[in-house]
Short mmCIF file of C-alpha atoms in Angstrom, two decimals:
data_model
loop_
_atom_site.label_atom_id
_atom_site.label_comp_id
_atom_site.label_asym_id
_atom_site.label_seq_id
_atom_site.Cartn_x
_atom_site.Cartn_y
_atom_site.Cartn_z
CA MET A 1281 26.56 7.51 -3.09
CA LEU A 1282 25.80 3.93 -2.05
CA ALA A 1283 27.66 4.46 1.21
CA GLU A 1284 25.44 7.48 1.90
CA ALA A 1285 22.31 5.41 1.25
CA GLU A 1286 23.55 2.65 3.54
CA ALA A 1287 24.35 5.19 6.27
CA ALA A 1288 20.91 6.79 5.91
CA ALA A 1289 19.24 3.38 6.05
CA ALA A 1290 21.23 2.49 9.16
CA ASP A 1291 20.17 5.75 10.79
CA ASP A 1292 16.50 5.07 10.01
CA GLY A 1293 16.71 1.48 11.17
CA LEU A 1294 15.37 0.41 7.77
CA SER A 1295 16.93 -2.18 5.50
CA LEU A 1296 17.80 -1.33 1.91
CA ARG A 1297 15.82 -4.30 0.66
CA PRO A 1298 12.03 -4.27 0.86
CA LYS A 1299 10.45 -7.24 2.56
CA PRO A 1300 9.20 -9.86 0.13
CA VAL A 1301 5.47 -9.90 -0.42
CA ARG A 1302 3.24 -12.68 -1.61
CA ILE A 1303 1.20 -11.96 -4.71
CA ARG A 1304 -2.46 -12.41 -3.89
CA ARG A 1305 -4.42 -14.81 -6.07
CA PRO A 1306 -8.09 -14.12 -6.90
CA GLU A 1307 -9.24 -17.16 -4.88
CA ASP A 1308 -7.32 -16.05 -1.76
CA PRO A 1309 -9.50 -14.67 1.04
CA LEU A 1310 -9.18 -10.95 1.74
CA THR A 1311 -7.17 -9.90 4.77
CA PRO A 1312 -8.83 -7.62 7.36
CA GLU A 1313 -6.76 -4.71 5.96
CA GLU A 1314 -7.97 -5.41 2.42
CA ILE A 1315 -11.59 -5.65 3.58
CA ASP A 1316 -11.28 -2.30 5.38
CA LEU A 1317 -9.64 -0.67 2.35
CA ARG A 1318 -12.32 -2.02 -0.01
CA GLU A 1319 -15.11 -0.71 2.23
CA ARG A 1320 -13.50 2.73 2.52
CA LEU A 1321 -12.94 2.97 -1.24
CA GLN A 1322 -16.50 1.90 -2.06
CA ALA A 1323 -17.87 4.52 0.36
CA GLN A 1324 -16.10 7.32 -1.56
CA SER A 1325 -17.76 8.95 -4.53
CA HIS A 1326 -15.97 8.55 -7.83
CA PRO A 1327 -14.01 11.70 -8.80
CA ASN A 1328 -15.32 11.57 -12.39
CA THR A 1329 -18.95 11.49 -11.28
CA GLU A 1330 -20.66 14.76 -12.08
CA THR A 1331 -22.82 16.23 -9.37
CA ARG A 1332 -25.89 17.87 -10.87
CA SER A 1333 -28.21 20.13 -8.94
#
């Protein structure tokens, strides 16, 4: 099964190991991607909010 996974990963050009990520600390500045995501999420209405007419 592992050989199949390795072959599939080789076909996709992807490694089996994810790239390491750095854990963001609260004092770290937001990246442009995080700023964009935050703005898009805040623009959405909350799914639990009731709309009353």
